[in-house]
Coordinates of N, CA and C and ligand atoms in Angstrom, one line a residue:
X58 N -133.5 45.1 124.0 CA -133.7 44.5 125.3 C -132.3 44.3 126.0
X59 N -132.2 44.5 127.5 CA -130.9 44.5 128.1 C -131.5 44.0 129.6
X60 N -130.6 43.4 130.2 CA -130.7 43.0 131.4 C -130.2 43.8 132.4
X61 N -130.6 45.0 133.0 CA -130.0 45.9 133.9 C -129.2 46.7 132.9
X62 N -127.8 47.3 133.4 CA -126.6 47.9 132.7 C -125.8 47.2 131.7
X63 N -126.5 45.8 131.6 CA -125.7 44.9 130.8 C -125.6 45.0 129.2
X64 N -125.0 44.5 128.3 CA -125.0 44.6 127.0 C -126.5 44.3 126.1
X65 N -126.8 45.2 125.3 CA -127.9 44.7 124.6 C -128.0 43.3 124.0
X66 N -129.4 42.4 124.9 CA -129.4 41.0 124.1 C -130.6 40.4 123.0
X67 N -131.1 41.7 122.9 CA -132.2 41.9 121.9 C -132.3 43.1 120.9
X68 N -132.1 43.0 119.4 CA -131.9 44.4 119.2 C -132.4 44.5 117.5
X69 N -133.3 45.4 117.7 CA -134.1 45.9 116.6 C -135.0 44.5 116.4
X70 N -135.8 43.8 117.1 CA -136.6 42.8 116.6 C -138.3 43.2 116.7
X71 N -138.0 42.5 115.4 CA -140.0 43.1 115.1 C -140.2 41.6 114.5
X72 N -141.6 41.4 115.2 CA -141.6 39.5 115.2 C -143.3 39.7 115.1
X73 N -144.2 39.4 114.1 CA -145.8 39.1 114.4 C -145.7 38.2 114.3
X74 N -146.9 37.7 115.4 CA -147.3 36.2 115.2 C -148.8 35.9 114.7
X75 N -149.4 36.0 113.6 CA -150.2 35.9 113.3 C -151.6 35.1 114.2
X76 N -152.6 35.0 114.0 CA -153.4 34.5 115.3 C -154.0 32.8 114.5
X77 N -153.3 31.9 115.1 CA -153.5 30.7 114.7 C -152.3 30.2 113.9
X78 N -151.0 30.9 114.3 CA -150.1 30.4 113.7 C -148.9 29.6 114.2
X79 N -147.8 29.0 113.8 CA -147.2 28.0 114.3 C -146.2 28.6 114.1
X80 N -145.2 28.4 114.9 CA -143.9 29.1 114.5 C -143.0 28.5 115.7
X81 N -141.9 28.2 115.1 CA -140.5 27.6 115.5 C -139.5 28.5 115.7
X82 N -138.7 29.0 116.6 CA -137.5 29.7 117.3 C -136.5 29.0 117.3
X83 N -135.6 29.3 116.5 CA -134.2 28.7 116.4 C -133.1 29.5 116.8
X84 N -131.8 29.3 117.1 CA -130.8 29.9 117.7 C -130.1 29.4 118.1
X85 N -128.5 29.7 118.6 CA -127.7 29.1 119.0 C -127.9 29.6 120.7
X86 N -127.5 28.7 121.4 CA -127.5 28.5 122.6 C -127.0 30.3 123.2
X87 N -127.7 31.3 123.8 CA -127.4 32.8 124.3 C -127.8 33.4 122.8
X88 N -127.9 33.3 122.4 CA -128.7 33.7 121.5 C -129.9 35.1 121.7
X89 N -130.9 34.6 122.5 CA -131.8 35.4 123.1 C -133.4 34.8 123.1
X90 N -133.1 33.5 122.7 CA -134.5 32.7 122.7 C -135.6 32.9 123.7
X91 N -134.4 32.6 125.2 CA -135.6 33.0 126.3 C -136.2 34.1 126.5
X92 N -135.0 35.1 126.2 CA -135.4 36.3 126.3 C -136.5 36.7 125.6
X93 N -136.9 36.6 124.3 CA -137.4 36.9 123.5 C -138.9 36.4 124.1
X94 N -139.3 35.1 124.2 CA -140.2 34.3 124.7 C -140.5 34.8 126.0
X95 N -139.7 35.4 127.1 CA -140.0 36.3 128.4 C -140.6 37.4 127.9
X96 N -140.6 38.1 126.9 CA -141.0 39.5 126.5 C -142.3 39.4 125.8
X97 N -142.7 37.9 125.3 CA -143.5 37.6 124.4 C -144.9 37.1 125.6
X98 N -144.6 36.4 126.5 CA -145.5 36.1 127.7 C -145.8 37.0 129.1
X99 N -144.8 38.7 128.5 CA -144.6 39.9 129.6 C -144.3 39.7 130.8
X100 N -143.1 38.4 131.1 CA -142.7 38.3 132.5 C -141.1 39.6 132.3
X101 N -141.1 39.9 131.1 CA -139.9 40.6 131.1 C -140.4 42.6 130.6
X102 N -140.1 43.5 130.6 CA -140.5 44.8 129.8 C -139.4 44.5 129.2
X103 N -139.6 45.2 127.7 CA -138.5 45.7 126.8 C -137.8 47.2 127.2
X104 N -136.5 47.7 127.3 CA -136.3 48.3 127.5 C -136.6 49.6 126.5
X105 N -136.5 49.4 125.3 CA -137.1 50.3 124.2 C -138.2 49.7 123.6
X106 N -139.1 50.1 122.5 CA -139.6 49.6 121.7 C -140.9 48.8 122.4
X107 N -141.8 47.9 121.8 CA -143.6 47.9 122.1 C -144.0 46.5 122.0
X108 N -144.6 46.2 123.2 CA -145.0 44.2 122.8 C -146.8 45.0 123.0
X109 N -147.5 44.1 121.6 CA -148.4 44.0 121.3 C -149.2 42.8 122.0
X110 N -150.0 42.4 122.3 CA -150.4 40.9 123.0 C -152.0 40.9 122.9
X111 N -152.4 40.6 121.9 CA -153.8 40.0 121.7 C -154.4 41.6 121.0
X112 N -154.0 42.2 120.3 CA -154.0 43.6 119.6 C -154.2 44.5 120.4
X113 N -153.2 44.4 122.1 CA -153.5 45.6 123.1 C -152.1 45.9 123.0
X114 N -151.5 47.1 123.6 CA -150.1 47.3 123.4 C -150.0 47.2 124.9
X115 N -149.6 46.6 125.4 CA -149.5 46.1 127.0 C -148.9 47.2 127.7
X116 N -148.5 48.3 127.5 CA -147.4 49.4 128.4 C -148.6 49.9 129.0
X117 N -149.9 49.8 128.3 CA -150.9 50.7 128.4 C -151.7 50.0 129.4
X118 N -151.7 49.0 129.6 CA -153.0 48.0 130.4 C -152.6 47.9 132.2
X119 N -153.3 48.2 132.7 CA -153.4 48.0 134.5 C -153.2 46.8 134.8
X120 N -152.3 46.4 136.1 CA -151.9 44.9 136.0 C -153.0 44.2 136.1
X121 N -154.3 44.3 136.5 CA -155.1 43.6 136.9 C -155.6 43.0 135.1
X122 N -155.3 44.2 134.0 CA -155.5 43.8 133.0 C -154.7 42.9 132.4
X123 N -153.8 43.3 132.9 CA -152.8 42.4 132.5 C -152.7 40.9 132.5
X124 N -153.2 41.0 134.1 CA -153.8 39.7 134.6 C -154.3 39.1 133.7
X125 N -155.5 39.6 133.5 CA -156.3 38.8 132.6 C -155.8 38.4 131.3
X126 N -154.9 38.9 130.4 CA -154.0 39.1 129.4 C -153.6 37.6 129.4
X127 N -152.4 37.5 130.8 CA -151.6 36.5 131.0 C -152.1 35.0 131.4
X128 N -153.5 35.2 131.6 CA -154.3 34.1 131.5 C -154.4 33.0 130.4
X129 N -154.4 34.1 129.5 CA -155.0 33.4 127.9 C -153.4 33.1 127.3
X130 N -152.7 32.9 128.2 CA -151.0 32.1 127.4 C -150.7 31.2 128.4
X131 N -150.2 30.2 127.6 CA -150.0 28.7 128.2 C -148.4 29.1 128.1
X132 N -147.5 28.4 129.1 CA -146.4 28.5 128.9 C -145.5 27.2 129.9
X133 N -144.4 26.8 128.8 CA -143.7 25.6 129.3 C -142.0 26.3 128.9
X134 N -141.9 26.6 130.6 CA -140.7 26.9 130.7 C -139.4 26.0 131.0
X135 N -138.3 26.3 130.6 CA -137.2 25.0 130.8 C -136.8 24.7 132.1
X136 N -137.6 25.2 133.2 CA -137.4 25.0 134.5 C -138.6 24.5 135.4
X137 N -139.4 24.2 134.1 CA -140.6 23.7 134.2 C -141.9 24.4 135.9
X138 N -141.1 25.1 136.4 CA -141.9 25.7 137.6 C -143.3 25.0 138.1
X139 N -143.0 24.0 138.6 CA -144.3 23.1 138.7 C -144.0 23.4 140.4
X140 N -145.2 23.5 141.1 CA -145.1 23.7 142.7 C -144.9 22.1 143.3
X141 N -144.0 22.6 143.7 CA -143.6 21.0 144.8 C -144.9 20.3 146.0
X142 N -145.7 21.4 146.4 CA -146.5 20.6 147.3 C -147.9 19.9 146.9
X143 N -147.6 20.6 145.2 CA -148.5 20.0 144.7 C -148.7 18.3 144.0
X144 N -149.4 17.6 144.0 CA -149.0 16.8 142.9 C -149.5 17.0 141.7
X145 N -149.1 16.2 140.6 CA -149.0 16.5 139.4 C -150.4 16.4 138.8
X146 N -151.8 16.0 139.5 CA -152.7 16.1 139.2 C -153.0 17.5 139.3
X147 N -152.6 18.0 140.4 CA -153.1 19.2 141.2 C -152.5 20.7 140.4
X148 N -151.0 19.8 139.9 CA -150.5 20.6 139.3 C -150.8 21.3 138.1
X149 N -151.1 20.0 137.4 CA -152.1 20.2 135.9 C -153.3 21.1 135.8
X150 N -154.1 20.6 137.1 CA -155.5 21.2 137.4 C -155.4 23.1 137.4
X151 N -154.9 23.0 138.0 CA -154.0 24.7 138.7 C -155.1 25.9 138.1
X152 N -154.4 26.2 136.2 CA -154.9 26.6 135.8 C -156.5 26.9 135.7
X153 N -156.9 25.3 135.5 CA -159.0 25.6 135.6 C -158.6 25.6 137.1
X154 N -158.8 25.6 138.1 CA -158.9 25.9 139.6 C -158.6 27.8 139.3
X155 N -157.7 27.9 139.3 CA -157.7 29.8 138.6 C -158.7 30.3 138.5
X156 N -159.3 29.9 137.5 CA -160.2 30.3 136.2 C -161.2 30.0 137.1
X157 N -161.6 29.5 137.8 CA -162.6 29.3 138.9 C -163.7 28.5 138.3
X158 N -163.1 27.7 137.6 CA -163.9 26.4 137.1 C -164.9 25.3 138.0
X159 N -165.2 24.5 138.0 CA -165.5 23.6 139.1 C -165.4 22.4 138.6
X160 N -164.5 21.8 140.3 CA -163.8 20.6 139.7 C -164.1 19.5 139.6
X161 N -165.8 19.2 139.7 CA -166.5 17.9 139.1 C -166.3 18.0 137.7
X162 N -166.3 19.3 137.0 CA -166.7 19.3 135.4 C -165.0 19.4 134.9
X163 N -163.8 19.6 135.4 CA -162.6 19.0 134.8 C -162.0 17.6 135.3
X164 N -162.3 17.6 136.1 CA -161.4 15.7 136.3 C -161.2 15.0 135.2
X165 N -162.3 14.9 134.4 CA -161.9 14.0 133.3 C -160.9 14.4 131.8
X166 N -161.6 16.0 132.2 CA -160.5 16.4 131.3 C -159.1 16.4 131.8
X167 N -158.9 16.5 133.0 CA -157.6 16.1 133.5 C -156.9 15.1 133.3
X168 N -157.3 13.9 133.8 CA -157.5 12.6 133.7 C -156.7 12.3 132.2
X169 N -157.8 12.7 131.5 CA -157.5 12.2 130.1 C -155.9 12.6 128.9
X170 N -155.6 14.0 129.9 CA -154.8 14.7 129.3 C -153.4 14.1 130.0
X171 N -153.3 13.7 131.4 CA -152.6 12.8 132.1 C -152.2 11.7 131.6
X172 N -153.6 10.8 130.9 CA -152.7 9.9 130.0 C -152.9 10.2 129.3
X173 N -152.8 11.1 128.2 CA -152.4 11.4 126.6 C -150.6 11.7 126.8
X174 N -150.4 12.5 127.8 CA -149.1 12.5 127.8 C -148.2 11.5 128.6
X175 N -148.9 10.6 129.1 CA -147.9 9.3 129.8 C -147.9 9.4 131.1
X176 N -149.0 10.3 132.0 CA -148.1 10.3 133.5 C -149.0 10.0 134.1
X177 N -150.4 9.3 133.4 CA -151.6 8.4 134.2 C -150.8 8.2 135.6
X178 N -150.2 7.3 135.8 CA -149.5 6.4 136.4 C -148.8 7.3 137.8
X179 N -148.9 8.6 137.2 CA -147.8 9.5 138.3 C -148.7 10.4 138.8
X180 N -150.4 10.4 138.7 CA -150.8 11.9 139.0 C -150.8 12.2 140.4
X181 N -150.4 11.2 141.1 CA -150.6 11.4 143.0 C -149.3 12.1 143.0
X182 N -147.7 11.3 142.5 CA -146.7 12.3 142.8 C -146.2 13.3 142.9
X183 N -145.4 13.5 143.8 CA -144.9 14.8 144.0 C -144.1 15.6 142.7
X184 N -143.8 16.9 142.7 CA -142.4 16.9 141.3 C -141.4 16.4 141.9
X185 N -141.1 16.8 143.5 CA -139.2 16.2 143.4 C -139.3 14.7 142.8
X186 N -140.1 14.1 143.3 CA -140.0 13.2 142.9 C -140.2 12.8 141.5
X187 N -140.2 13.2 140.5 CA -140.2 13.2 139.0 C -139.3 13.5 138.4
X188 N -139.0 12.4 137.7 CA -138.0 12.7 136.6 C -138.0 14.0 135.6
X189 N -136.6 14.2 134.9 CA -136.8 16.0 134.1 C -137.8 15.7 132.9
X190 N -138.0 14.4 132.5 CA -139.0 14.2 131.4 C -140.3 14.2 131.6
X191 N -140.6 13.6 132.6 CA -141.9 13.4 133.5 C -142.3 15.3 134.3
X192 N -141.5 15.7 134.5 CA -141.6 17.2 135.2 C -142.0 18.0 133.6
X193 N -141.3 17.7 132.4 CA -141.1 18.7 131.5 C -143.0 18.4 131.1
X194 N -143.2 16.6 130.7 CA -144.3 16.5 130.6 C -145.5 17.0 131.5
X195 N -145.6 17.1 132.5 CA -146.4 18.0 133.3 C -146.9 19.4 133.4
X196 N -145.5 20.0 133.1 CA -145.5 21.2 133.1 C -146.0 22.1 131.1
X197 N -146.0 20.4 130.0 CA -146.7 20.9 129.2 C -148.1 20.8 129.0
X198 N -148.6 19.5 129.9 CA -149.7 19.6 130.4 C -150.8 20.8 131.3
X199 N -149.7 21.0 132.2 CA -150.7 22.7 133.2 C -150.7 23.4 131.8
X200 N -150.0 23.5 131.2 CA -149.6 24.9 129.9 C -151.1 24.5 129.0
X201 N -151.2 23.9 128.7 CA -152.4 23.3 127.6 C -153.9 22.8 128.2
X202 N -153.6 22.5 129.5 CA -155.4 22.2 130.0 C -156.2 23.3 130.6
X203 N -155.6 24.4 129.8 CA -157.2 25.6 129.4 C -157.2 25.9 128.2
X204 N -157.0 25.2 127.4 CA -156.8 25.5 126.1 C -156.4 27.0 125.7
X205 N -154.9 27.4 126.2 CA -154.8 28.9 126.0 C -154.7 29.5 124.8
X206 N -155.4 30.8 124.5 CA -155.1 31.3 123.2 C -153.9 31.2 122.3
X207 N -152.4 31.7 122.9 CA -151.3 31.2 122.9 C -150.9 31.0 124.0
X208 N -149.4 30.0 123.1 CA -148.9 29.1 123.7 C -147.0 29.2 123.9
X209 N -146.5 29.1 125.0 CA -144.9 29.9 124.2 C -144.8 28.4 124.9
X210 N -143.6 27.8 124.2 CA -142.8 26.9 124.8 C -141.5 26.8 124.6
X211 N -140.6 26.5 126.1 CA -139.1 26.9 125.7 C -138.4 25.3 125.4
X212 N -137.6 25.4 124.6 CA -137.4 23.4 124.7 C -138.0 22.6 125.1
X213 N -139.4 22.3 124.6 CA -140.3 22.0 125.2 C -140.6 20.1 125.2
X214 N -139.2 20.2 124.3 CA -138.3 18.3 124.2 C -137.4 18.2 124.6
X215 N -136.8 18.7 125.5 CA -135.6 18.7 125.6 C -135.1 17.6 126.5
X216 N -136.1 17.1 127.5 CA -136.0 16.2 128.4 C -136.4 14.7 128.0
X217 N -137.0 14.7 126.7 CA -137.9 13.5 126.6 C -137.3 12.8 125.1
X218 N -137.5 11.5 125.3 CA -137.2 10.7 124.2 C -137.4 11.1 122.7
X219 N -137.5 10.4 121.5 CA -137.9 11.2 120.8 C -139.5 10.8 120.2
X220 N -140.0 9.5 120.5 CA -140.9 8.8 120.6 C -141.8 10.2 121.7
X221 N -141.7 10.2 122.7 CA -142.6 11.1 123.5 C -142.0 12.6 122.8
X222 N -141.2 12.4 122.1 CA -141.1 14.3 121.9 C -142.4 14.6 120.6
X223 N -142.2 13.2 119.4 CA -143.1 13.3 118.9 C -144.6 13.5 119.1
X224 N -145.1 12.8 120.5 CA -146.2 12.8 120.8 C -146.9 14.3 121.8
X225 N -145.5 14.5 122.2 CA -146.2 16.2 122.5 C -146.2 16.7 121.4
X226 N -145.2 16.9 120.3 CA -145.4 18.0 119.2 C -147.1 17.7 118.7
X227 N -147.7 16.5 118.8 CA -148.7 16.3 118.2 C -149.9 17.1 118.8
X228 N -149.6 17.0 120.8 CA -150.0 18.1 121.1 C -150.3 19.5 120.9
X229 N -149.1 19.5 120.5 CA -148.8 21.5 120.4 C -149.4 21.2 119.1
X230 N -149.4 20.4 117.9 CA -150.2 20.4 116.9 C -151.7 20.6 116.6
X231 N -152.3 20.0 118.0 CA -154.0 19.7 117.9 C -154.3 20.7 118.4
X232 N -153.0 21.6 119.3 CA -153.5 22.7 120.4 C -154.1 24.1 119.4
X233 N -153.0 23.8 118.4 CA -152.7 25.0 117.1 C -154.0 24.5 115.9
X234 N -154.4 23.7 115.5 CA -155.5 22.9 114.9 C -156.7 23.5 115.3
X235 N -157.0 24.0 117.1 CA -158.0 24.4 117.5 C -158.0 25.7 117.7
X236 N -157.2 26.5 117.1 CA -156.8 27.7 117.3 C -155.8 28.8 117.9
X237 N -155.0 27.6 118.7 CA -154.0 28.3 119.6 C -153.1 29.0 118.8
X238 N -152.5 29.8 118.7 CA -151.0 30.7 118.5 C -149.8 29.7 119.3
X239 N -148.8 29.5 118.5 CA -147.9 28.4 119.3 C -146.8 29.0 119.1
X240 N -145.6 29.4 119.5 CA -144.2 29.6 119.7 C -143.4 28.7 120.5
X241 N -143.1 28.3 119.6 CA -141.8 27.8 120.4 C -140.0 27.5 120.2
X242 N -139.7 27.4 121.3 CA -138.1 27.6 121.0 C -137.2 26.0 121.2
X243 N -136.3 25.8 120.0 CA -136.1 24.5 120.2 C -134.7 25.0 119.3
X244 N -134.3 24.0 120.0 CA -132.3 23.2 119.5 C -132.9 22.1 118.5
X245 N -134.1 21.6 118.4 CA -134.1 20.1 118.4 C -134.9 20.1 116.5
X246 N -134.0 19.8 115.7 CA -134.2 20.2 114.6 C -135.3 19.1 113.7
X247 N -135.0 17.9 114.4 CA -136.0 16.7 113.8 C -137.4 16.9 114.6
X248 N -137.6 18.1 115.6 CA -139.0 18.5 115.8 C -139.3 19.3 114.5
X249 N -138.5 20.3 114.6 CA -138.9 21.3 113.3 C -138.9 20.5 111.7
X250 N -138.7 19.4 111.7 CA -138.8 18.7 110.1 C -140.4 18.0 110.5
X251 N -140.7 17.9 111.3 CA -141.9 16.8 111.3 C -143.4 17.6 111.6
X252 N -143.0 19.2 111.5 CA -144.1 20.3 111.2 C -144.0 21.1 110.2
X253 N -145.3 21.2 109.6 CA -145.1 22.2 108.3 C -144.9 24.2 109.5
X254 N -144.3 24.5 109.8 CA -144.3 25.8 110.2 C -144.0 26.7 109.7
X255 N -143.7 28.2 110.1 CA -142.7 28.8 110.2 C -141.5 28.8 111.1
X256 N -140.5 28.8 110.1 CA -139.2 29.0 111.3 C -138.5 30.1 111.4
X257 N -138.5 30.9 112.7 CA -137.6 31.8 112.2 C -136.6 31.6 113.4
X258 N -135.2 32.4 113.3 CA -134.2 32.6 114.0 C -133.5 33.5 114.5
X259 N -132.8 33.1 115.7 CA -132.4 34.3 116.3 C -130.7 34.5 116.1
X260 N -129.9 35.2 116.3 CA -128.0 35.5 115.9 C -128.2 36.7 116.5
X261 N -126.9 36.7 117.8 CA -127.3 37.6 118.0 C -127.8 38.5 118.6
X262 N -128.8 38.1 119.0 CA -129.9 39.3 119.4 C -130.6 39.7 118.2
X263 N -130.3 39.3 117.3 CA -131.0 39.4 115.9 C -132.1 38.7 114.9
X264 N -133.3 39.6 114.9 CA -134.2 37.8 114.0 C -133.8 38.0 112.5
X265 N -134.4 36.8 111.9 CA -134.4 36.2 110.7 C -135.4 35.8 110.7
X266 N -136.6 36.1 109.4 CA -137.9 35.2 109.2 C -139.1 35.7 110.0
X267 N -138.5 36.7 110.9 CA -139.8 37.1 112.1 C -140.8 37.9 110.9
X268 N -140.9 38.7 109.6 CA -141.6 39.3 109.4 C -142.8 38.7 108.7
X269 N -143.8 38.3 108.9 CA -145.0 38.1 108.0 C -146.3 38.8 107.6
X270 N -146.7 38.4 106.6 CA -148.2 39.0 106.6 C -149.4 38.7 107.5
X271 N -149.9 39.1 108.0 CA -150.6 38.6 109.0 C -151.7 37.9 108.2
X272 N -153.1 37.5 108.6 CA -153.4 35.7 107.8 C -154.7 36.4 107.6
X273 N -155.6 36.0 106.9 CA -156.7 36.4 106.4 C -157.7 37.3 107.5
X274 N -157.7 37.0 108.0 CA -158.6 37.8 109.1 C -158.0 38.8 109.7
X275 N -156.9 39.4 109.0 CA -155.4 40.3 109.6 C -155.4 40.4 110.7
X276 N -155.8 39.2 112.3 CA -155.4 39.2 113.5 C -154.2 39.0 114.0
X277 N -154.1 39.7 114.6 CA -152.5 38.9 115.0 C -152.7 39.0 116.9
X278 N -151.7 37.6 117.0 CA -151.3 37.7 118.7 C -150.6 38.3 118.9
Ligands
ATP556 N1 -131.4 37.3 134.0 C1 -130.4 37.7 133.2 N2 -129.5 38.6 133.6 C2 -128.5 39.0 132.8 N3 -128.3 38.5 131.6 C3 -129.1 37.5 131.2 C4 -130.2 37.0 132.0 N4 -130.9 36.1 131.3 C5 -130.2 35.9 130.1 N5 -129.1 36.8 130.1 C6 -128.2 36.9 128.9 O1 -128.9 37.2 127.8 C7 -128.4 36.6 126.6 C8 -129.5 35.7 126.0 O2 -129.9 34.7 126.9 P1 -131.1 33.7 126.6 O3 -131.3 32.9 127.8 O4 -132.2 34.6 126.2 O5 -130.5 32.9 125.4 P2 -131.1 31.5 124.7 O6 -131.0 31.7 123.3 O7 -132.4 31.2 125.3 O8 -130.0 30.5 125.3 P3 -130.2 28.9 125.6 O9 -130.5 28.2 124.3 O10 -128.9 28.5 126.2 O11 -131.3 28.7 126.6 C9 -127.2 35.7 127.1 O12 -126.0 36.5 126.9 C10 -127.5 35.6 128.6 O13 -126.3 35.5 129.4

């Protein structure tokens, strides 16, 4: 994988994620974490070589397929992309509004997910107005309230204490408990001690650990 004419920042990686599995992204900072996680949620093509996504090989699927693809992945980016005119209730909601749910029958699942993560208190506010922990928590909230098949998250503590980092991991834990696929990418190594996962890492442009057997039902995401 390469960015335009630029130097290869991905190279030779073959990564399964098993379907219901947990897995941790390590790396040193340029590494290629995000990259790798953009290729994994198809906001990015690979320049050579094949991203698989829910046992379709995506080069092959019509965007409208695609569409639908991109549905079933939750994703908490380090720029947290939460829409400003929204507030953070509305923001969270987003997803079932999409999905063309109806919104007597999620409020409370909203509600409830608002305070599991702390931001009861904030759901009228705007984002500018929200702190980067409060934004980061929001924006793992939209990612998680449709229960997506998987789940990519980029530093997805990076903003927050470690008391609240624990209590999302428990998230991303219960998310994975119900079946989700979880990836995520983290600097933050006392997340990675307080889950049994896999870890694997990036050098490089290079992985370590990416290869497994895929899990009894030989599904993979
Ligand atoms: N849009 C882009 N255009 C050109 N080069 C890019 C772009 N995004 C990332 N890169 C380059 O790709 C390489 C990998 O970057 P990436 O953001 O994937 O690393 P990372 O491991 O996620 O880093 P960090 O931990 O600092 O977020 C770096 O050399 C970076 O400069």
């Amino acid at each position: 994988m390469r960015y335009g004419r630029g130097p290869e920042v991905l190279c030779d990686v073959d990564l399964t994620l098993p379907q219901g599995s947990f897995t941790f992204l390590t790396g040193a900072s340029g590494a290629g974490k995000s990259s790798l996680l953009k290729l994994a949620y198809l906001s990015l093509k690979p320049s050579r070589g094949l991203i698989h996504l829910f046992g379709q090989d995506v080069s092959t699927l019509k965007s409208s397929e695609l569409q639908v693809l991109r549905r079933r992945v939750g994703v908490v980016l380090q720029d947290f992309r939460l829409i400003d005119h929204l507030s953070v209730w509305e923001n969270v909601a987003l997803p079932l509004r999409v999905a063309g749910r109806t919104r007597s029958d999620y409020i409370p699942d909203v509600n409830e997910l608002l305070n599991w993560v702390g931001l009861g208190h904030r759901r009228n506010a705007l984002p500018p107005t929200l702190s980067g922990g409060e934004k980061q928590r929001c924006a793992i909230a939209r990612a998680v309230i449709a229960k997506p098949d998987l789940l990519i998250a980029d530093e997805p503590t990076g903003n927050v204490d470690p008391e609240i980092g624990a209590r999302l991991l428990r998230l991303f834990a219960e998310m994975n408990r119900m079946g989700a696929t979880v990836l995520i990418a983290t600097h933050d190594l006392g997340l990675i001690e307080n889950v049994s996962a896999r870890t694997i890492h990036l050098q490089d442009g290079r992985l370590s650990g990416g290869r497994v057997p895929a899990n009894k039902s030989g599904r993979t995401t």
